[in-house]
Short mmCIF file of C-alpha atoms in Angstrom, two decimals:
data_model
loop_
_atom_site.label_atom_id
_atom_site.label_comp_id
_atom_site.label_asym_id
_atom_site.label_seq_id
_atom_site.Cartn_x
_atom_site.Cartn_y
_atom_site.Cartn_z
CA UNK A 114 56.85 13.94 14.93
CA UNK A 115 58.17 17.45 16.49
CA UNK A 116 59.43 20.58 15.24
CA UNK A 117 63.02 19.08 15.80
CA UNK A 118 62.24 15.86 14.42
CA UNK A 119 61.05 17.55 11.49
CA UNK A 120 64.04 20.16 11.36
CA UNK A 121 66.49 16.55 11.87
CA UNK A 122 64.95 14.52 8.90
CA UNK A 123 65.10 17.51 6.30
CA UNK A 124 68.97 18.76 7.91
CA UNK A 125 69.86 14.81 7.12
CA UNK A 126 69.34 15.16 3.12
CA UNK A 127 71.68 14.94 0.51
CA UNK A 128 73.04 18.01 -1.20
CA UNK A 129 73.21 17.29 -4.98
CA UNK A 130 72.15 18.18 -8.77
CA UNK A 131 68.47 18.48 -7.58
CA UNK A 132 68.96 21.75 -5.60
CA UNK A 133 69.82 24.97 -8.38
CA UNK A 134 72.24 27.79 -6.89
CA UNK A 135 73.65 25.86 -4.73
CA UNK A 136 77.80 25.30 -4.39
CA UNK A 137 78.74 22.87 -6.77
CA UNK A 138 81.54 22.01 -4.11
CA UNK A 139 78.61 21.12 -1.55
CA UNK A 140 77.92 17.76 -3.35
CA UNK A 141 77.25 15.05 -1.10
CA UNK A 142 77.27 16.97 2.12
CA UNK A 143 73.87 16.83 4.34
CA UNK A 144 71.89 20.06 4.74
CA UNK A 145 72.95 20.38 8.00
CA UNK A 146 76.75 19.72 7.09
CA UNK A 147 76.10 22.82 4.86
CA UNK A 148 74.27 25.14 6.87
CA UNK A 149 77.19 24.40 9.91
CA UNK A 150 79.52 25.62 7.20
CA UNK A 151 77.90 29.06 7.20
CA UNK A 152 78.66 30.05 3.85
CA UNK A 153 79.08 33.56 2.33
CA UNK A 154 75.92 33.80 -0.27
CA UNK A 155 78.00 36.03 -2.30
CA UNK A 156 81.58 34.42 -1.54
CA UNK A 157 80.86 31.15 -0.96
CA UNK A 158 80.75 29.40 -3.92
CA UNK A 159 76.90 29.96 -4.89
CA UNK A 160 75.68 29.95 -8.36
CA UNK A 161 74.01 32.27 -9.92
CA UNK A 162 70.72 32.81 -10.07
CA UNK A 163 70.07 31.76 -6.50
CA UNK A 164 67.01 33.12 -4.29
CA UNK A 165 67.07 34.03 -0.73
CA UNK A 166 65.33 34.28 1.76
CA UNK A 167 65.89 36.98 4.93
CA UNK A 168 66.63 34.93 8.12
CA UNK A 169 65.59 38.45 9.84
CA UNK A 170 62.61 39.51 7.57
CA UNK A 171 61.34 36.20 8.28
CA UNK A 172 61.14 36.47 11.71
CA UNK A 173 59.72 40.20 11.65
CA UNK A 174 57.01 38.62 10.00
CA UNK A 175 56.15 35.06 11.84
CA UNK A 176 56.10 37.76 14.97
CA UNK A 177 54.24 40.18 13.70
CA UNK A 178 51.29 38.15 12.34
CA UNK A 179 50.90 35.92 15.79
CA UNK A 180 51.12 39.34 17.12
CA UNK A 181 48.23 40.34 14.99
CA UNK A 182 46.12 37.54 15.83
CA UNK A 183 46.11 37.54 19.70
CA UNK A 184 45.49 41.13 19.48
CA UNK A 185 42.02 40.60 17.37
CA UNK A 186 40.86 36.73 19.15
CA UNK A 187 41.70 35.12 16.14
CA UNK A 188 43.22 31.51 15.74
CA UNK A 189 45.31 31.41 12.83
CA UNK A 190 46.25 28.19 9.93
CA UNK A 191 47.78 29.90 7.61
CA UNK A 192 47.97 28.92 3.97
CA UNK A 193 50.83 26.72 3.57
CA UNK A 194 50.04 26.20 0.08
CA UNK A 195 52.19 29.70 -0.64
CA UNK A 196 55.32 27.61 0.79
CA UNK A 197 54.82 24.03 1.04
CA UNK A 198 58.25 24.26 3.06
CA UNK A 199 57.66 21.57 6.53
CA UNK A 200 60.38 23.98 8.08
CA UNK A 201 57.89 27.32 7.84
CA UNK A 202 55.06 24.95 8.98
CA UNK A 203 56.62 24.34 12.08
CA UNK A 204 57.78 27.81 12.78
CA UNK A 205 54.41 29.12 11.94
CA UNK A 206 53.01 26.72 14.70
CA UNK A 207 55.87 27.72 17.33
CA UNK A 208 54.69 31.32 16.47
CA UNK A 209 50.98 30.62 17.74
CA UNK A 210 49.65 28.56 14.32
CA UNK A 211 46.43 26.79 15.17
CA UNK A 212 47.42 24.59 12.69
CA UNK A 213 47.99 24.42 8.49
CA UNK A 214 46.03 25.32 5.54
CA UNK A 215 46.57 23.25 2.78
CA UNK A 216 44.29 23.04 -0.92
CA UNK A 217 44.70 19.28 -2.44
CA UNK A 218 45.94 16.01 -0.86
CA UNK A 219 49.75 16.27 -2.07
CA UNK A 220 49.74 18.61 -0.11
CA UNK A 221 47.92 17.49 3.05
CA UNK A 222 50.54 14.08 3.00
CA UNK A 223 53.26 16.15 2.60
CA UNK A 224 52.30 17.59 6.07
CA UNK A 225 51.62 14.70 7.52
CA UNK A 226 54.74 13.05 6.77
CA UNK A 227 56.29 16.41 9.10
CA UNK A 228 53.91 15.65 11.78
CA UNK A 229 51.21 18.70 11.27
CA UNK A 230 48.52 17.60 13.49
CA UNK A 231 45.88 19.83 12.69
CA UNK A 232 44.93 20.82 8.96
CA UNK A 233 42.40 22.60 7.74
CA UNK A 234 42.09 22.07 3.64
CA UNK A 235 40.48 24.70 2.20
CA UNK A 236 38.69 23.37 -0.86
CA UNK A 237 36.74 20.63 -1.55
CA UNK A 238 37.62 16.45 -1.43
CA UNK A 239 35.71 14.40 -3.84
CA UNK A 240 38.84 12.08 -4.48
CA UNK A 241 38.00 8.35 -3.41
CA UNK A 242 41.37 7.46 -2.75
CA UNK A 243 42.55 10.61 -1.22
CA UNK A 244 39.53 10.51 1.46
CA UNK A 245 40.23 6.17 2.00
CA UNK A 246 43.66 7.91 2.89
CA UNK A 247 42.31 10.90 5.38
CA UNK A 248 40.14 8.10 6.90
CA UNK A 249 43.42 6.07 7.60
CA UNK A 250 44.78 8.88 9.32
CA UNK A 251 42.11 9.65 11.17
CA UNK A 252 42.24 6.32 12.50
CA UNK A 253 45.86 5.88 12.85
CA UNK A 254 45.98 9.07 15.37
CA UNK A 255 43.31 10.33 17.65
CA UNK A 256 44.95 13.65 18.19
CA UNK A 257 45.30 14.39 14.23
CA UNK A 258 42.17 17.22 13.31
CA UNK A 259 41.23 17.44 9.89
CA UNK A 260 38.89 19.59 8.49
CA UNK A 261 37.39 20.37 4.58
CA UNK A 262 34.96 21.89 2.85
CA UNK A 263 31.63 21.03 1.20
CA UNK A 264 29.60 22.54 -1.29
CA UNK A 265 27.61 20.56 -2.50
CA UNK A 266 24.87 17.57 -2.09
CA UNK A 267 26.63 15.83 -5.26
CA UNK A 268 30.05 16.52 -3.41
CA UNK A 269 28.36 15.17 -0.05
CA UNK A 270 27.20 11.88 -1.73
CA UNK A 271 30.35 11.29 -2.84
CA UNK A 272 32.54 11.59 0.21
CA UNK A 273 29.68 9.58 2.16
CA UNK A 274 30.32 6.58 -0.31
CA UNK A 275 33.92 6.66 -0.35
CA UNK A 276 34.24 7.00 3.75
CA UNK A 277 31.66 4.11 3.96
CA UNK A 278 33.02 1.91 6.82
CA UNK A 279 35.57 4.74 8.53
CA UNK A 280 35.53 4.74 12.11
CA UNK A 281 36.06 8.28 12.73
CA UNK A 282 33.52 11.08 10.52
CA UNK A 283 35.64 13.77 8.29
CA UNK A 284 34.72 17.15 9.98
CA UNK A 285 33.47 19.26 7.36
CA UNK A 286 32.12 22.86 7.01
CA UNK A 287 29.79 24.85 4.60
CA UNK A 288 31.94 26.86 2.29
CA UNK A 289 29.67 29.99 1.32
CA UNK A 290 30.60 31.27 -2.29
CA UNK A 291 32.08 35.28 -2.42
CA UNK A 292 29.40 36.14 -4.95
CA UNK A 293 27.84 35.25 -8.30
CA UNK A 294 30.78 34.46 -10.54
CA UNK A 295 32.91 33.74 -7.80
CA UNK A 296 34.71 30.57 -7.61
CA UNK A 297 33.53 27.70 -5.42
CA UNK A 298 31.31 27.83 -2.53
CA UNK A 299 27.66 27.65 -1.99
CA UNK A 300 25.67 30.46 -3.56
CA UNK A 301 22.71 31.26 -2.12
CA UNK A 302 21.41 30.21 1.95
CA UNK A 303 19.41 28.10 0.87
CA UNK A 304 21.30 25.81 -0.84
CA UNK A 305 23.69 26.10 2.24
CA UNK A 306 21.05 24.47 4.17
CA UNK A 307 20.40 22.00 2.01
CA UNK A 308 23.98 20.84 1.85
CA UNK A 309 24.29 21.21 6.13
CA UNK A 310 21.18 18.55 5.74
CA UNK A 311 22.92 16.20 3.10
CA UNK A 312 25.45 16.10 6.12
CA UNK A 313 23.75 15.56 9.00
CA UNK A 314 22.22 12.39 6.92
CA UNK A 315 25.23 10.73 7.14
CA UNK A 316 27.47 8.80 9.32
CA UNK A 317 31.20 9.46 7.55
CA UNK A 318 30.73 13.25 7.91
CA UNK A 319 30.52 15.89 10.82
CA UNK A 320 29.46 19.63 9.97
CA UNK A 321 31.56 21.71 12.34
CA UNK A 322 30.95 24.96 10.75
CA UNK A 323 31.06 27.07 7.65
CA UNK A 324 33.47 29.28 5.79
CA UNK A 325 34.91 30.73 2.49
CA UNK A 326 37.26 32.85 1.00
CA UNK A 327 36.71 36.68 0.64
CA UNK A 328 39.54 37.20 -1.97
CA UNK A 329 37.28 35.82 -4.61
CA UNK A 330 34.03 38.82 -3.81
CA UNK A 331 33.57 40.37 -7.09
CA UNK A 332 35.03 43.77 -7.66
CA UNK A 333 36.50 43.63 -4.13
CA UNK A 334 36.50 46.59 -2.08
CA UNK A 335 36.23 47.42 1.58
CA UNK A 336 32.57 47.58 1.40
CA UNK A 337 31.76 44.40 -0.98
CA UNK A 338 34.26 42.02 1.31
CA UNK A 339 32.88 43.69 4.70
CA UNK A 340 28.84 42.87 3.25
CA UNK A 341 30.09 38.95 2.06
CA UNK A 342 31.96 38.46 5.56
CA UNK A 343 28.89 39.53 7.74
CA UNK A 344 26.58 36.86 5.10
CA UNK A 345 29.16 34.27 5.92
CA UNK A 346 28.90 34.81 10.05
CA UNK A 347 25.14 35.49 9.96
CA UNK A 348 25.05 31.81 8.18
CA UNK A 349 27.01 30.41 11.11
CA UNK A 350 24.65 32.27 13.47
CA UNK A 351 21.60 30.91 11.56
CA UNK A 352 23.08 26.79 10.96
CA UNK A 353 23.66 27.67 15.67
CA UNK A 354 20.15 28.46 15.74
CA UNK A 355 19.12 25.70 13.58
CA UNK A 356 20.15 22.79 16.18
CA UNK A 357 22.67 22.32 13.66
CA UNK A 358 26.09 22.17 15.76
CA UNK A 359 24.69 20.10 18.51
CA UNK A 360 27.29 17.55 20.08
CA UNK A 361 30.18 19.75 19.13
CA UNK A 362 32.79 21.38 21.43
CA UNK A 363 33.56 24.51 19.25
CA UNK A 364 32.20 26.02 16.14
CA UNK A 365 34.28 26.66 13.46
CA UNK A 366 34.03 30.01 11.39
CA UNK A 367 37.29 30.71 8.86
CA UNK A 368 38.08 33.13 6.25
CA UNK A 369 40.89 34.91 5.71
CA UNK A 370 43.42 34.91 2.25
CA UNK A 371 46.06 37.78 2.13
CA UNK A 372 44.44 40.89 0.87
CA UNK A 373 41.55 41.08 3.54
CA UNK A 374 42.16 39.71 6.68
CA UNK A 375 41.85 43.26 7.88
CA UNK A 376 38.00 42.76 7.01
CA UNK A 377 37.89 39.52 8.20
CA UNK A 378 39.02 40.74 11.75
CA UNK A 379 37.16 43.87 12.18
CA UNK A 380 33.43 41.04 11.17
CA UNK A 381 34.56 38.21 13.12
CA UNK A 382 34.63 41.02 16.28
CA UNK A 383 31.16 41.47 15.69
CA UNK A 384 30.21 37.73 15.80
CA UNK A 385 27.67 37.46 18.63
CA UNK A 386 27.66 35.00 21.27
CA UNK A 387 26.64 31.40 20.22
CA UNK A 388 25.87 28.34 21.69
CA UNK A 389 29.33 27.06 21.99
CA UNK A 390 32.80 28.70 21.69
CA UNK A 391 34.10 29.73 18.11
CA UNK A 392 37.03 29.49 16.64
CA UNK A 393 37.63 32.51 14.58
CA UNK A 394 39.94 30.65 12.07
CA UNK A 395 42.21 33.29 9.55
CA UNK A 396 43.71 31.67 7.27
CA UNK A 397 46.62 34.23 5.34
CA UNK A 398 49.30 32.60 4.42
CA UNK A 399 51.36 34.65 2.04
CA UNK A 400 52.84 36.95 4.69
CA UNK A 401 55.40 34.56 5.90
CA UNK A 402 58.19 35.65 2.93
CA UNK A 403 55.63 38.76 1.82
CA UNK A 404 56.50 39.97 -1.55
CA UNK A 405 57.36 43.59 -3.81
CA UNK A 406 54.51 43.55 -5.42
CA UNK A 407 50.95 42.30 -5.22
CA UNK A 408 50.66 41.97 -1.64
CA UNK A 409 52.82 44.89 -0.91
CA UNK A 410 49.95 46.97 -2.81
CA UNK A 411 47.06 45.36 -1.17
CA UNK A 412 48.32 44.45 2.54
CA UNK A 413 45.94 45.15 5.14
CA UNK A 414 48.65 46.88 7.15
CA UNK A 415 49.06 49.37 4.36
CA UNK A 416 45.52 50.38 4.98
CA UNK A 417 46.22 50.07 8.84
CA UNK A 418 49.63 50.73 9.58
CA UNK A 419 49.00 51.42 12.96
CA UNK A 420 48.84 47.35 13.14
CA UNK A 421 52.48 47.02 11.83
CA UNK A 422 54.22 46.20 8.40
CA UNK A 423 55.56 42.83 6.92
CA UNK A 424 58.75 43.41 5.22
CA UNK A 425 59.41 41.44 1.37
CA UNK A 426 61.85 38.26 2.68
CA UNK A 427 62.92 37.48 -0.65
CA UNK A 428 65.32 38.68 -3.10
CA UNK A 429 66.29 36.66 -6.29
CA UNK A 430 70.52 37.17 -7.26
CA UNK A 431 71.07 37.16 -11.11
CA UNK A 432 73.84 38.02 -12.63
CA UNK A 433 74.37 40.11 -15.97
CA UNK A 434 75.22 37.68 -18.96
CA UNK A 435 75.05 40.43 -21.79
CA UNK A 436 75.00 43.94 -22.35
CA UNK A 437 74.42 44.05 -25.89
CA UNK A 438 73.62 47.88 -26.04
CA UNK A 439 73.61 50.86 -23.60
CA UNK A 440 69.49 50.44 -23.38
CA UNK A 441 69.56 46.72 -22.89
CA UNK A 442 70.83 44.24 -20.31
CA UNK A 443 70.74 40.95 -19.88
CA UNK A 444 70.53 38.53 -16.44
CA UNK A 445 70.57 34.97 -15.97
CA UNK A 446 66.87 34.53 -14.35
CA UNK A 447 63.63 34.00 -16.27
CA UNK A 448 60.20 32.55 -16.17
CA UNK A 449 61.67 29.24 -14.45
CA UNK A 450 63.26 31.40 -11.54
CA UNK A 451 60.86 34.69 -10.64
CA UNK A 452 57.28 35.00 -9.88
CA UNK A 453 55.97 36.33 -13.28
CA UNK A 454 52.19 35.65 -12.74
CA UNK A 455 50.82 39.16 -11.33
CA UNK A 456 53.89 41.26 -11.47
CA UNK A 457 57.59 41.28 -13.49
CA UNK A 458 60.46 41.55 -10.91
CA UNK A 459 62.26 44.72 -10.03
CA UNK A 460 65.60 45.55 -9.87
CA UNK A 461 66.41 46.99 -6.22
CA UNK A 462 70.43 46.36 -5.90
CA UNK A 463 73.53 46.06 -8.14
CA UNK A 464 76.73 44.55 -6.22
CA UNK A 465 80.03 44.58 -7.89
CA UNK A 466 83.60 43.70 -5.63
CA UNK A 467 81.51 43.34 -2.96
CA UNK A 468 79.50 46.58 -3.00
CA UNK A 469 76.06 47.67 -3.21
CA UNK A 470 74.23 50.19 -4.81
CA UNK A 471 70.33 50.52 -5.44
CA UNK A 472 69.83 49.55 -9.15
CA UNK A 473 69.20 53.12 -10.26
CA UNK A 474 67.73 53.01 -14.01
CA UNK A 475 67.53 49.65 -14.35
CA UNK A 476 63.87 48.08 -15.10
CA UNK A 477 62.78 44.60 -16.42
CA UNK A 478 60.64 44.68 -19.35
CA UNK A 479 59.84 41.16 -19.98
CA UNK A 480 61.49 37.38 -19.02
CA UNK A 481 62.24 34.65 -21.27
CA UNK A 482 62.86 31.21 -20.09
CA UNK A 483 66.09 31.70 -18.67
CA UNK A 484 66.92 35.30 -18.91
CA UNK A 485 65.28 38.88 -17.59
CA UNK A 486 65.45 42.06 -19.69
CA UNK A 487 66.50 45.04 -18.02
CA UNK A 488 65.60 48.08 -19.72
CA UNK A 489 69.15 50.66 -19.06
CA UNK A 490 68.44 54.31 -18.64
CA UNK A 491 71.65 56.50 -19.59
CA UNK A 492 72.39 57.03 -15.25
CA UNK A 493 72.35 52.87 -15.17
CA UNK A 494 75.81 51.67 -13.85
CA UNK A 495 75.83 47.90 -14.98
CA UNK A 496 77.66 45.89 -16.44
CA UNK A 497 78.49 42.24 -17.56
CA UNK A 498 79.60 40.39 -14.12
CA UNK A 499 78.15 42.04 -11.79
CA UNK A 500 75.29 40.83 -9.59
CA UNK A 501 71.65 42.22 -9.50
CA UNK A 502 69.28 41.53 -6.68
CA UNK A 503 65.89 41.60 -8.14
CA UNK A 504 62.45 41.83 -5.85
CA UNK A 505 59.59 39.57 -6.65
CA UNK A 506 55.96 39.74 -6.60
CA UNK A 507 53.44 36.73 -5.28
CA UNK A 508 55.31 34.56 -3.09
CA UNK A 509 52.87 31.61 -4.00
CA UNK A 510 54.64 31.49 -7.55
CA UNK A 511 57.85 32.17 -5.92
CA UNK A 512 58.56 28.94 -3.41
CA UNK A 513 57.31 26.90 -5.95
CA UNK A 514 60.59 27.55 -8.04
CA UNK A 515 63.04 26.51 -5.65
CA UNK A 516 63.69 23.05 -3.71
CA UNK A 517 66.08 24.19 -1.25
CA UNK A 518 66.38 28.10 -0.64
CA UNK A 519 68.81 29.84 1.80
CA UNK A 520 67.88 31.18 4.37
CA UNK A 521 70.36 34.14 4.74
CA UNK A 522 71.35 36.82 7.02
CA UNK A 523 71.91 40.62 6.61
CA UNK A 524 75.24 40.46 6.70
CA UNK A 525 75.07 37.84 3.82
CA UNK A 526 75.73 34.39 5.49
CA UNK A 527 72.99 31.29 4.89
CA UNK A 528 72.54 30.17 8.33
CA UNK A 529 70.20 27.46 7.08
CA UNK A 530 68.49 25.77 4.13
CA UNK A 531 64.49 25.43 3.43
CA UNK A 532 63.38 22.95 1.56
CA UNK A 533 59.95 22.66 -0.21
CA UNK A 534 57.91 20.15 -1.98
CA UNK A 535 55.55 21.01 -4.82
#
């Protein structure tokens, strides 16, 4: 399947009670039918709440990021895990994408069914069925590249007996753990080795490399992910040295969540030459929509912004039910709407008759189900009606929300429709 294949099949859905925010005059029309339409968010018969997503934001940041990763050798999967939207898949790949990171099966059908040809799942597959399934791919289509992690000799044993019979081997690398405490992964070198051997014993699996995730280093600073980083390439160097990549084309070395990947470019620079070519695999994902919170704080191109910014794509539209006294107001979005997990939402805009204003003295305090608390100050001009554009924090938490989200311009009019599946 192509990127327009992909684009035709998700444009040729149903618009219906599945899909919150959405007109309720829409009913029955295809995506497509909709997005000709070119509705008004604000005037077009939208519901509140309803989240958006910047058609121009977006694109700053697909650019920007495949910008970033010629500029340092890197090839890039990013984590599609934060989206799980086919659509972004594909525009991440047109934008330079290696391929797609993924964490569980669900997730790795869902891109197959699209047509994502190469996947890299970052975490490990013990699952029986799920790896009878991967080996049916594999078979199905020569071109498809998969690629998973292993940890352990345990693990190993497993995915040896459940391949047993498969006529292509699951490529697999070494995940090294960040640090004591840390979640998967490999601890010590050793041990590393020992699983690389547990490999190279069977049939059903081909070690291709190592990897791991520096987000989970313990007390992470500059420093502390730097040291982890230059363990995880001096294992790769070590495993080349070892014999232990013989018959391969390319090595595979990969890191890289959202915080770091600063780190993770400056250490894979320093990889030395090895026996075969490596591919320096990054793996951010949560820079496609970017966020006004978490990431905003810890982005690598706030601590280089010599190297560019990504700009927050998303902005959730809630409208005040209640103002039941001048400290307190009430909106229509909660805990089943906004990212709540690291950061509450903020309050940027208010837009009444078709204006905007920044959202001066407003501030959410907590979220209930179905409704945000906005904290008034005495300059606060709000009140019931009117519209409040709130930011959000951790865009993983944030797609995850919402089936279908428009994809809107500045000017406010959806020029398309992304759907996800979690």
């Amino acid at each position: 399947m192509t990127a327009s294949e992909a684009a035709a099949r998700l444009a040729a859905a149903r618009v219906d009670h599945r899909f919150k925010g959405l007109p309720p005059d829409a009913e029955g029309l295809t995506v497509g039918e909709l997005a000709a339409q070119r509705r008004d968010l604000f005037t077009g018969g939208f519901t509140t709440p309803v989240l958006a997503l910047s058609a121009e934001r977006l694109t700053h940041n697909l650019e920007l990021m495949e910008t970033y990763a010629v500029r340092h050798g890197l090839a890039f999967a990013p984590h599609g895990k934060t989206s799980m939207a086919p659509q972004l898949f594909w525009r991440q790949i047109e934008h330079g994408a290696w391929g797609i990171t993924l964490a569980v099966p669900h997730q790795v059908r869902v891109a197959r069914e699209f047509g994502i040809g190469r996947i890299f799942l970052a975490n490990e597959l013990v699952d029986a069925a799920a790896l009878r399934w991967i080996a049916s791919e594999l078979a199905a289509d020569p071109d498809f590249r998969f690629v998973c992690y292993v940890d352990s000799v345990r693990g190993v044993e497993l995915m040896d007996a459940a391949l047993h019979g498969s006529t292509r081997p699951v490529d697999v690398v070494v995940e090294l753990a960040a640090g004591a405490g840390a979640r998967t992964g490999v601890r010590t070198e050793a041990e590393c080795a020992a699983v690389a051997d547990a490999v190279a014993a069977t049939r059903t699996l081909r070690l291709v490399g190592v990897a791991g995730y520096e987000g989970e280093v313990p007390g992470a600073d500059p420093e502390r992910v730097h040291a982890w980083l230059r363990r995880l390439t001096a294992l790769a160097v070590d495993f080349d040295k070892a014999g232990r990549f013989e018959g391969l084309t390319e090595i595979v070395v990969s890191a890289g969540g959202s915080a770091w990947f600063d780190a993770v470019a400056d250490v894979f620079s320093e990889l030395p030459d090895l026996s075969l070519p490596v591919l320096k695999l990054l793996r951010s994902g949560a820079y496609v929509s970017h966020d006004d919170g978490h990431y905003r704080r810890l982005t690598p191109f706030t601590r280089v912004p010599e190297e560019g910014a990504l700009h927050p794509a998303f902005r959730l539209w809630t409208q005040v039910v209640s103002r039941p006294s001048p400290e307190q107001a009430f909106v229509n979005a909660g805990k089943r709407d906004a990212a709540y997990d690291l950061d509450l939402p903020e309050a940027q805009v208010v837009r009444r008759d078709g204006a905007e204003r920044p959202a001066t003295g407003l501030t959410v305090t907590a979220l209930s189900d179905q409704h945000a608390w906005l904290r008034t100050d005495p300059e606060a001009d709000v009140e019931v009606g009117d519209w409040v554009g709130l930011g959000l924090s951790h865009p993983c938490t944030s797609f995850d929300k919402w089936q279908l989200i428009p994809l809107v311009e500045a000017d406010g009019t959806v020029v398309d429709y992304v759907r996800t599946f979690f």
